Tab-separated table of C-alpha atoms in Angstrom:
chain	number	residue	atom	x	y	z
K	1126	MET	CA	-8.366	-41.164	-99.337
K	1127	ASN	CA	-5.599	-38.545	-99.041
K	1128	PRO	CA	-2.052	-39.869	-98.741
K	1129	ARG	CA	-0.416	-39.407	-95.358
K	1130	ARG	CA	1.148	-35.982	-95.089
K	1131	THR	CA	4.528	-35.208	-93.581
K	1132	ILE	CA	5.410	-32.107	-91.577
K	1133	VAL	CA	8.689	-30.796	-90.195
K	1134	LEU	CA	8.417	-28.729	-87.021
K	1135	THR	CA	11.250	-26.397	-86.079
K	1136	GLY	CA	12.003	-23.892	-83.354
K	1137	GLY	CA	14.259	-23.674	-80.352
K	1138	GLY	CA	16.458	-21.731	-78.008
K	1139	THR	CA	13.794	-21.254	-75.328
K	1140	GLY	CA	10.752	-23.196	-74.176
K	1141	GLY	CA	8.528	-20.574	-75.779
K	1142	HIS	CA	9.822	-21.666	-79.176
K	1143	VAL	CA	9.063	-25.327	-78.477
K	1144	THR	CA	5.914	-25.711	-76.358
K	1145	PRO	CA	3.511	-24.448	-79.072
K	1146	ASN	CA	4.940	-27.110	-81.386
K	1147	ILE	CA	4.288	-29.693	-78.671
K	1148	ALA	CA	0.732	-28.381	-78.296
K	1149	LEU	CA	0.152	-29.017	-82.012
K	1150	LEU	CA	1.179	-32.677	-81.846
K	1151	PRO	CA	-2.208	-34.187	-80.827
K	1152	TYR	CA	-3.922	-32.304	-83.662
K	1153	LEU	CA	-1.319	-33.382	-86.201
K	1154	ARG	CA	-1.533	-36.999	-85.058
K	1155	GLN	CA	-5.326	-36.912	-85.229
K	1156	LYS	CA	-5.002	-35.789	-88.845
K	1157	GLY	CA	-2.527	-38.599	-89.550
K	1158	TYR	CA	0.574	-36.489	-90.133
K	1159	LYS	CA	4.031	-37.994	-89.982
K	1160	VAL	CA	6.030	-35.577	-87.801
K	1161	TYR	CA	9.735	-34.760	-87.705
K	1162	TYR	CA	11.509	-32.115	-85.652
K	1163	VAL	CA	14.559	-30.074	-86.657
K	1164	GLY	CA	16.384	-28.214	-83.906
K	1165	SER	CA	19.923	-27.391	-82.920
K	1166	THR	CA	22.392	-30.169	-82.228
K	1167	ASP	CA	22.782	-29.256	-78.562
K	1168	GLY	CA	19.728	-27.115	-77.859
K	1169	MET	CA	17.265	-27.496	-74.969
K	1170	GLU	CA	14.552	-28.364	-77.512
K	1171	LYS	CA	16.126	-31.783	-78.032
K	1172	ASN	CA	15.407	-32.765	-74.412
K	1173	LEU	CA	11.785	-31.672	-74.761
K	1174	ILE	CA	11.072	-33.389	-78.080
K	1175	GLU	CA	12.858	-36.747	-77.970
K	1176	PRO	CA	10.836	-38.123	-74.992
K	1177	LEU	CA	7.694	-37.577	-77.087
K	1178	GLY	CA	8.803	-40.150	-79.646
K	1179	ILE	CA	9.280	-37.600	-82.438
K	1180	PRO	CA	12.308	-38.208	-84.697
K	1181	TYR	CA	14.720	-35.361	-83.946
K	1182	TYR	CA	17.413	-33.989	-86.261
K	1183	GLY	CA	20.008	-31.461	-85.155
K	1184	ILE	CA	21.651	-28.861	-87.371
K	1185	ASP	CA	24.361	-26.299	-86.749
K	1186	SER	CA	23.054	-22.960	-85.510
K	1187	GLU	CA	24.223	-19.805	-83.815
K	1188	ARG	CA	22.339	-17.247	-81.761
K	1189	LEU	CA	21.568	-14.080	-83.719
K	1190	ASN	CA	22.836	-11.044	-81.819
K	1191	ARG	CA	21.523	-7.532	-82.424
K	1192	TYR	CA	24.775	-6.019	-81.176
K	1193	PHE	CA	28.411	-6.657	-81.984
K	1194	THR	CA	30.254	-9.450	-80.205
K	1195	LEU	CA	33.193	-11.600	-81.236
K	1196	GLU	CA	30.695	-14.399	-81.817
K	1197	ASN	CA	29.267	-12.359	-84.696
K	1198	LEU	CA	32.440	-13.002	-86.659
K	1199	THR	CA	31.794	-16.740	-86.762
K	1200	MET	CA	28.012	-16.540	-87.033
K	1201	PRO	CA	27.864	-16.390	-90.870
K	1202	PHE	CA	29.815	-19.667	-91.102
K	1203	HIS	CA	27.418	-21.410	-88.699
K	1204	VAL	CA	24.391	-20.070	-90.594
K	1205	ILE	CA	25.747	-21.159	-93.982
K	1206	ARG	CA	26.613	-24.611	-92.667
K	1207	GLY	CA	23.169	-24.865	-91.067
K	1208	LEU	CA	21.537	-23.839	-94.337
K	1209	PHE	CA	23.177	-26.625	-96.290
K	1210	GLN	CA	22.501	-29.151	-93.529
K	1211	ALA	CA	18.832	-28.129	-93.507
K	1212	LYS	CA	18.582	-28.246	-97.298
K	1213	LYS	CA	20.022	-31.772	-97.400
K	1214	LEU	CA	17.805	-32.890	-94.521
K	1215	LEU	CA	14.577	-31.552	-96.046
K	1216	LYS	CA	15.454	-33.198	-99.331
K	1217	LYS	CA	15.731	-36.495	-97.444
K	1218	LEU	CA	12.563	-36.109	-95.327
K	1219	LYS	CA	10.437	-34.720	-98.194
K	1220	PRO	CA	7.885	-32.919	-95.979
K	1221	ASP	CA	4.708	-31.474	-97.431
K	1222	VAL	CA	5.106	-28.436	-95.189
K	1223	VAL	CA	7.390	-26.858	-92.595
K	1224	PHE	CA	6.041	-25.135	-89.485
K	1225	SER	CA	8.431	-22.789	-87.690
K	1226	LYS	CA	7.916	-21.465	-84.183
K	1227	GLY	CA	10.945	-19.221	-84.351
K	1228	GLY	CA	14.265	-19.024	-82.587
K	1229	PHE	CA	17.650	-18.821	-84.260
K	1230	VAL	CA	17.709	-22.478	-85.358
K	1231	SER	CA	14.549	-22.014	-87.438
K	1232	VAL	CA	16.002	-19.512	-89.904
K	1233	PRO	CA	18.114	-21.932	-91.991
K	1234	VAL	CA	15.226	-24.449	-91.989
K	1235	VAL	CA	12.754	-21.879	-93.341
K	1236	ILE	CA	15.172	-20.683	-96.018
K	1237	ALA	CA	16.014	-24.263	-96.998
K	1238	ALA	CA	12.300	-25.032	-97.309
K	1239	LYS	CA	11.975	-22.210	-99.828
K	1240	TRP	CA	14.985	-23.528	-101.742
K	1241	ASN	CA	13.364	-26.976	-101.866
K	1242	LYS	CA	9.977	-25.528	-102.897
K	1243	ILE	CA	8.342	-26.687	-99.655
K	1244	PRO	CA	5.671	-24.367	-98.236
K	1245	CYS	CA	6.476	-22.924	-94.836
K	1246	VAL	CA	4.248	-21.394	-92.167
K	1247	CYS	CA	5.835	-19.382	-89.345
K	1248	HIS	CA	4.364	-18.355	-86.007
K	1249	GLU	CA	5.115	-15.158	-84.076
K	1250	SER	CA	4.016	-15.027	-80.445
K	1251	ASP	CA	4.870	-11.403	-79.657
K	1252	ILE	CA	3.345	-8.188	-80.964
K	1253	THR	CA	6.520	-7.230	-82.822
K	1254	PRO	CA	8.396	-9.958	-84.727
K	1255	GLY	CA	11.618	-11.275	-83.257
K	1256	LEU	CA	14.828	-11.116	-85.278
K	1257	ALA	CA	14.580	-14.753	-86.399
K	1258	ASN	CA	11.062	-14.278	-87.747
K	1259	LYS	CA	12.023	-11.000	-89.415
K	1260	LEU	CA	14.662	-12.930	-91.348
K	1261	ALA	CA	12.330	-15.860	-92.059
K	1262	THR	CA	9.184	-13.945	-93.090
K	1263	PRO	CA	10.211	-13.318	-96.746
K	1264	PHE	CA	10.627	-17.096	-97.210
K	1265	ALA	CA	7.331	-18.078	-95.540
K	1266	GLN	CA	3.972	-18.461	-97.199
K	1267	LYS	CA	2.091	-17.253	-94.111
K	1268	VAL	CA	2.954	-15.971	-90.621
K	1269	CYS	CA	0.502	-16.824	-87.834
K	1270	VAL	CA	0.341	-14.325	-84.971
K	1271	ASN	CA	-0.751	-14.496	-81.350
K	1272	PHE	CA	-1.792	-10.818	-81.108
K	1273	GLU	CA	-4.056	-9.161	-83.652
K	1274	ASP	CA	-1.936	-6.026	-83.135
K	1275	ALA	CA	1.007	-7.891	-84.681
K	1276	LEU	CA	-0.531	-7.908	-88.175
K	1277	GLN	CA	0.545	-4.295	-88.758
K	1278	TYR	CA	4.214	-5.324	-88.536
K	1279	LEU	CA	3.965	-7.911	-91.328
K	1280	PRO	CA	3.693	-7.522	-95.103
K	1281	GLN	CA	0.073	-7.074	-96.149
K	1282	GLY	CA	-1.664	-10.392	-96.726
K	1283	LYS	CA	1.083	-12.476	-95.116
K	1284	GLY	CA	-0.078	-12.385	-91.495
K	1285	VAL	CA	-2.930	-14.487	-90.095
K	1286	TYR	CA	-4.393	-13.947	-86.616
K	1287	THR	CA	-4.611	-17.419	-85.065
K	1288	GLY	CA	-3.626	-17.163	-81.411
K	1289	THR	CA	-1.000	-19.498	-79.982
K	1290	PRO	CA	-1.326	-23.297	-79.684
K	1291	ILE	CA	-1.544	-24.289	-76.033
K	1292	ARG	CA	-1.669	-27.759	-74.555
K	1293	ASP	CA	-5.257	-28.943	-74.071
K	1294	SER	CA	-4.155	-30.674	-70.874
K	1295	LEU	CA	-3.670	-27.263	-69.233
K	1296	LEU	CA	-7.444	-26.835	-69.247
K	1297	GLN	CA	-8.018	-30.140	-67.463
K	1298	GLY	CA	-6.293	-29.606	-64.122
K	1299	SER	CA	-7.604	-30.519	-60.680
K	1300	ARG	CA	-7.557	-27.976	-57.849
K	1301	GLU	CA	-7.523	-30.826	-55.335
K	1302	LYS	CA	-4.457	-32.327	-57.006
K	1303	GLY	CA	-2.744	-28.938	-57.017
K	1304	LEU	CA	-3.391	-28.579	-53.293
K	1305	GLU	CA	-2.099	-32.088	-52.668
K	1306	ILE	CA	1.168	-31.451	-54.547
K	1307	SER	CA	1.809	-28.093	-52.904
K	1308	GLY	CA	0.657	-29.137	-49.456
K	1309	PHE	CA	-1.679	-26.152	-49.152
K	1310	SER	CA	-4.986	-26.405	-47.281
K	1311	GLY	CA	-6.939	-24.235	-49.705
K	1312	LYS	CA	-8.129	-21.983	-46.860
K	1313	LYS	CA	-6.150	-19.022	-48.223
K	1314	PRO	CA	-6.122	-17.826	-51.860
K	1315	ILE	CA	-3.171	-19.171	-53.831
K	1316	LEU	CA	-0.771	-16.939	-55.752
K	1317	LEU	CA	0.987	-18.727	-58.601
K	1318	VAL	CA	4.406	-17.245	-59.355
K	1319	MET	CA	6.035	-18.192	-62.641
K	1320	GLY	CA	9.634	-17.064	-62.400
K	1321	GLY	CA	11.453	-19.235	-64.877
K	1322	SER	CA	15.139	-19.808	-65.487
K	1323	THR	CA	15.735	-17.144	-68.169
K	1324	GLY	CA	15.885	-13.503	-67.205
K	1325	ALA	CA	13.635	-13.863	-64.149
K	1326	ARG	CA	16.040	-13.667	-61.238
K	1327	ALA	CA	14.725	-10.203	-60.372
K	1328	LEU	CA	11.175	-11.542	-60.201
K	1329	ASN	CA	12.213	-14.521	-58.072
K	1330	ASP	CA	14.133	-12.277	-55.698
K	1331	GLY	CA	11.331	-9.739	-55.556
K	1332	ILE	CA	8.749	-12.360	-54.613
K	1333	ARG	CA	10.949	-13.831	-51.900
K	1334	GLU	CA	11.592	-10.393	-50.440
K	1335	ALA	CA	7.822	-9.829	-50.414
K	1336	LEU	CA	6.970	-13.093	-48.622
K	1337	PRO	CA	6.610	-11.407	-45.190
K	1338	VAL	CA	3.751	-9.260	-46.563
K	1339	LEU	CA	2.317	-11.831	-48.990
K	1340	LEU	CA	2.092	-14.897	-46.750
K	1341	PRO	CA	-0.375	-13.450	-44.205
K	1342	GLU	CA	-2.867	-13.151	-47.084
K	1343	PHE	CA	-1.827	-15.752	-49.684
K	1344	ASP	CA	-0.239	-19.149	-50.043
K	1345	VAL	CA	2.528	-18.782	-52.624
K	1346	LEU	CA	3.211	-21.480	-55.238
K	1347	HIS	CA	6.508	-20.511	-56.849
K	1348	LEU	CA	7.887	-21.948	-60.120
K	1349	CYS	CA	11.373	-20.521	-59.896
K	1350	GLY	CA	13.358	-22.208	-62.684
K	1351	LYS	CA	16.207	-24.687	-62.750
K	1352	GLY	CA	18.855	-24.055	-60.127
K	1353	ASN	CA	16.833	-21.299	-58.451
K	1354	LEU	CA	15.484	-23.082	-55.380
K	1355	ASP	CA	16.183	-21.326	-52.084
K	1356	PRO	CA	17.104	-23.942	-49.430
K	1357	ALA	CA	16.505	-21.416	-46.649
K	1358	LEU	CA	12.790	-21.337	-47.566
K	1359	LYS	CA	12.300	-25.088	-47.771
K	1360	GLU	CA	10.298	-25.258	-44.531
K	1361	GLN	CA	8.532	-21.903	-44.900
K	1362	THR	CA	4.817	-22.333	-44.110
K	1363	GLY	CA	2.558	-21.227	-46.954
K	1364	TYR	CA	5.361	-21.251	-49.524
K	1365	PHE	CA	5.981	-24.049	-52.021
K	1366	GLN	CA	8.832	-23.796	-54.516
K	1367	ILE	CA	9.558	-26.027	-57.484
K	1368	GLU	CA	12.069	-25.617	-60.301
K	1369	TYR	CA	9.868	-26.688	-63.200
K	1370	ALA	CA	6.385	-28.105	-63.697
K	1371	ASN	CA	5.274	-30.375	-66.514
K	1372	GLU	CA	2.545	-32.861	-65.581
K	1373	GLU	CA	1.870	-30.750	-62.469
K	1374	MET	CA	1.205	-27.525	-64.400
K	1375	PRO	CA	-2.513	-28.070	-65.143
K	1376	HIS	CA	-3.106	-28.747	-61.442
K	1377	PHE	CA	-1.133	-25.673	-60.374
K	1378	TYR	CA	-3.199	-23.526	-62.725
K	1379	ALA	CA	-6.419	-25.064	-61.394
K	1380	ALA	CA	-5.388	-24.355	-57.799
K	1381	ALA	CA	-4.347	-20.734	-58.413
K	1382	ASP	CA	-6.573	-17.751	-57.671
K	1383	ALA	CA	-4.152	-15.217	-59.185
K	1384	ALA	CA	-0.759	-15.239	-60.876
K	1385	ILE	CA	2.304	-13.065	-61.201
K	1386	CYS	CA	4.796	-13.688	-63.995
K	1387	ARG	CA	6.823	-12.293	-66.855
K	1388	ALA	CA	4.953	-11.176	-69.975
K	1389	GLY	CA	6.160	-13.884	-72.340
K	1390	ALA	CA	3.593	-14.511	-75.052
K	1391	ASN	CA	3.044	-18.193	-74.294
K	1392	SER	CA	2.363	-17.516	-70.625
K	1393	LEU	CA	-0.127	-14.824	-71.634
K	1394	ALA	CA	-1.918	-17.200	-73.998
K	1395	GLU	CA	-2.278	-19.728	-71.183
K	1396	LEU	CA	-3.461	-17.143	-68.643
K	1397	LEU	CA	-6.071	-15.886	-71.103
K	1398	ALA	CA	-7.320	-19.366	-71.971
K	1399	LEU	CA	-7.612	-20.199	-68.261
K	1400	ARG	CA	-9.168	-16.825	-67.337
K	1401	LEU	CA	-6.638	-16.411	-64.514
K	1402	PRO	CA	-6.311	-12.844	-63.121
K	1403	ASN	CA	-2.667	-11.817	-63.217
K	1404	VAL	CA	0.091	-9.319	-62.574
K	1405	LEU	CA	2.700	-8.987	-65.334
K	1406	VAL	CA	6.311	-7.959	-64.714
K	1407	PRO	CA	7.755	-7.575	-68.221
K	1408	LEU	CA	11.455	-7.799	-68.893
K	1409	PRO	CA	12.838	-4.239	-69.006
K	1410	LEU	CA	14.465	-2.724	-72.082
K	1411	SER	CA	17.859	-3.216	-70.463
K	1412	ALA	CA	17.393	-6.995	-70.776
K	1413	SER	CA	15.215	-7.367	-73.897
K	1414	ARG	CA	14.078	-5.845	-77.171
K	1415	GLY	CA	10.925	-4.574	-75.465
K	1416	ASP	CA	8.551	-7.277	-76.691
K	1417	GLN	CA	7.313	-8.156	-73.207
K	1418	ILE	CA	6.597	-4.495	-72.462
K	1419	LEU	CA	4.319	-4.328	-75.513
K	1420	ASN	CA	2.705	-7.673	-74.628
K	1421	ALA	CA	1.928	-6.466	-71.109
K	1422	LYS	CA	0.642	-3.103	-72.374
K	1423	SER	CA	-1.782	-4.872	-74.708
K	1424	PHE	CA	-3.129	-7.168	-71.971
K	1425	THR	CA	-3.441	-4.331	-69.474
K	1426	GLU	CA	-5.284	-2.098	-71.945
K	1427	LYS	CA	-7.743	-4.923	-72.630
K	1428	GLY	CA	-8.412	-5.294	-68.897
K	1429	TYR	CA	-6.861	-8.760	-68.577
K	1430	SER	CA	-3.879	-7.849	-66.393
K	1431	VAL	CA	-2.105	-5.382	-64.134
K	1432	THR	CA	1.409	-4.374	-65.165
K	1433	LEU	CA	4.119	-3.831	-62.552
K	1434	GLU	CA	7.421	-2.526	-63.896
K	1435	GLN	CA	10.461	-4.376	-62.625
K	1436	GLU	CA	12.090	-1.113	-61.576
K	1437	LYS	CA	9.111	-0.376	-59.323
K	1438	MET	CA	8.984	-3.759	-57.618
K	1439	THR	CA	8.966	-3.555	-53.836
K	1440	PRO	CA	7.232	-5.834	-51.319
K	1441	GLU	CA	4.525	-3.182	-50.974
K	1442	SER	CA	3.963	-2.693	-54.734
K	1443	ILE	CA	3.857	-6.461	-55.288
K	1444	LEU	CA	1.230	-6.921	-52.569
K	1445	GLN	CA	-0.783	-3.952	-53.849
K	1446	SER	CA	-0.774	-5.269	-57.441
K	1447	VAL	CA	-1.661	-8.828	-56.410
K	1448	ASN	CA	-4.481	-7.558	-54.180
K	1449	GLU	CA	-5.795	-5.458	-57.051
K	1450	VAL	CA	-6.267	-8.445	-59.367
K	1451	TYR	CA	-7.427	-10.810	-56.615
K	1452	GLN	CA	-9.957	-8.512	-54.973
K	1453	ASN	CA	-11.321	-7.449	-58.369
K	1454	ARG	CA	-10.817	-10.841	-59.977
K	1455	GLN	CA	-14.355	-11.080	-61.353
K	1456	GLN	CA	-13.780	-7.894	-63.330
K	1457	TYR	CA	-10.626	-9.348	-64.901
K	1458	ILE	CA	-12.269	-12.721	-65.555
K	1459	GLU	CA	-15.206	-11.054	-67.322
K	1460	ALA	CA	-12.825	-9.031	-69.505
K	1461	MET	CA	-10.974	-12.199	-70.501
K	1462	GLU	CA	-14.252	-14.000	-71.182
K	1463	LYS	CA	-15.034	-11.397	-73.846
K	1464	ALA	CA	-11.938	-12.471	-75.748
K	1465	SER	CA	-12.364	-15.119	-78.396
K	1466	ARG	CA	-11.646	-18.562	-76.963
K	1467	GLN	CA	-10.635	-19.785	-80.389
K	1468	SER	CA	-8.258	-22.706	-80.382
K	1469	GLY	CA	-4.872	-21.506	-81.539
K	1470	SER	CA	-3.999	-25.110	-82.371
K	1471	GLU	CA	-6.969	-25.586	-84.674
K	1472	ARG	CA	-6.494	-22.246	-86.427
K	1473	VAL	CA	-2.774	-22.833	-86.965
K	1474	LEU	CA	-3.500	-26.298	-88.367
K	1475	GLU	CA	-5.990	-24.752	-90.809
K	1476	VAL	CA	-3.303	-22.358	-92.071
K	1477	ILE	CA	-0.809	-25.230	-92.398
K	1478	GLU	CA	-3.245	-27.302	-94.455
K	1479	GLN	CA	-4.155	-24.326	-96.626
K	1480	ALA	CA	-0.441	-23.815	-97.365
K	1481	ILE	CA	-0.149	-27.431	-98.553
K	1482	VAL	CA	-3.214	-27.114	-100.783
K	1483	LYS	CA	-1.952	-23.852	-102.267
K	1484	GLN	CA	1.465	-25.357	-103.024
K	1485	GLN	CA	-0.031	-28.450	-104.608
K	1486	GLY	CA	-2.599	-26.428	-106.554
């Protein structure tokens, strides 16, 4: 019988750098892994991980900026301190492997793993690697990717197409429960709007401006992000707003007939797994490195989505785009059904276990 293996998960800064790690937990537990999590001392990942009963360790970290700010002057000191904290911590925890989902806090953990001769597997959700993963890739044994197109941006032989781990519970929602929570009758099709708290104010505002043309045709279920509720719309018939959904999310997905959201990689993985026709409004270049634009382009070219540029959002263009995917939803569903429904969780776990075997061999 194999001895119990230990894994350190790392990643943080946004929910997209944490939720895939959470999705892996049932698979790791089934395999008998002992799991630890390393994040930043005051990052949002701490609030997501600690309630799950996973031992959490915080290290010093600093956001990596692509442009000059005064914060850049202190960043090297934070990174160096984080490196030595991570090295000491990994020496104490003695993991068999480190799995990194990215984000600025992951870089010192990945480098420290290499220093301690611990194999590390990274995961990149977008087509082009983010800055953190660009820095971490030379120290990783393998880099799992969500898009097959991403392999061209990695050193030959280092990338592995796995998809992204998503929570199995998302596939087990109840439409009836979703209707009950939202208060909708189910007589009209339901548009799920995933605004979010980071960089999505334009999408939230655009949807609310479009309500007069949307509501005659759709009930609108709006996830708008923390602090983004609009009190003036609290009693609006056919409109339900909520800051954040956790246990409710599978039921919201099950109730939805179409979705409109940003083009973050984790959202796309969920939409594809659920075969939910969708409109994507990627973050513009003025607010991002362009990763969401490439993500949306890939999904649109494959026939999974319609892309609506933020600069072209008007009530009329929103309604037109939503009607396009809803009225032709079977076409979009069939395109998504042709995609491999491989489990990102299972494939990532295979790569993790192969990394352990290779290191021990």
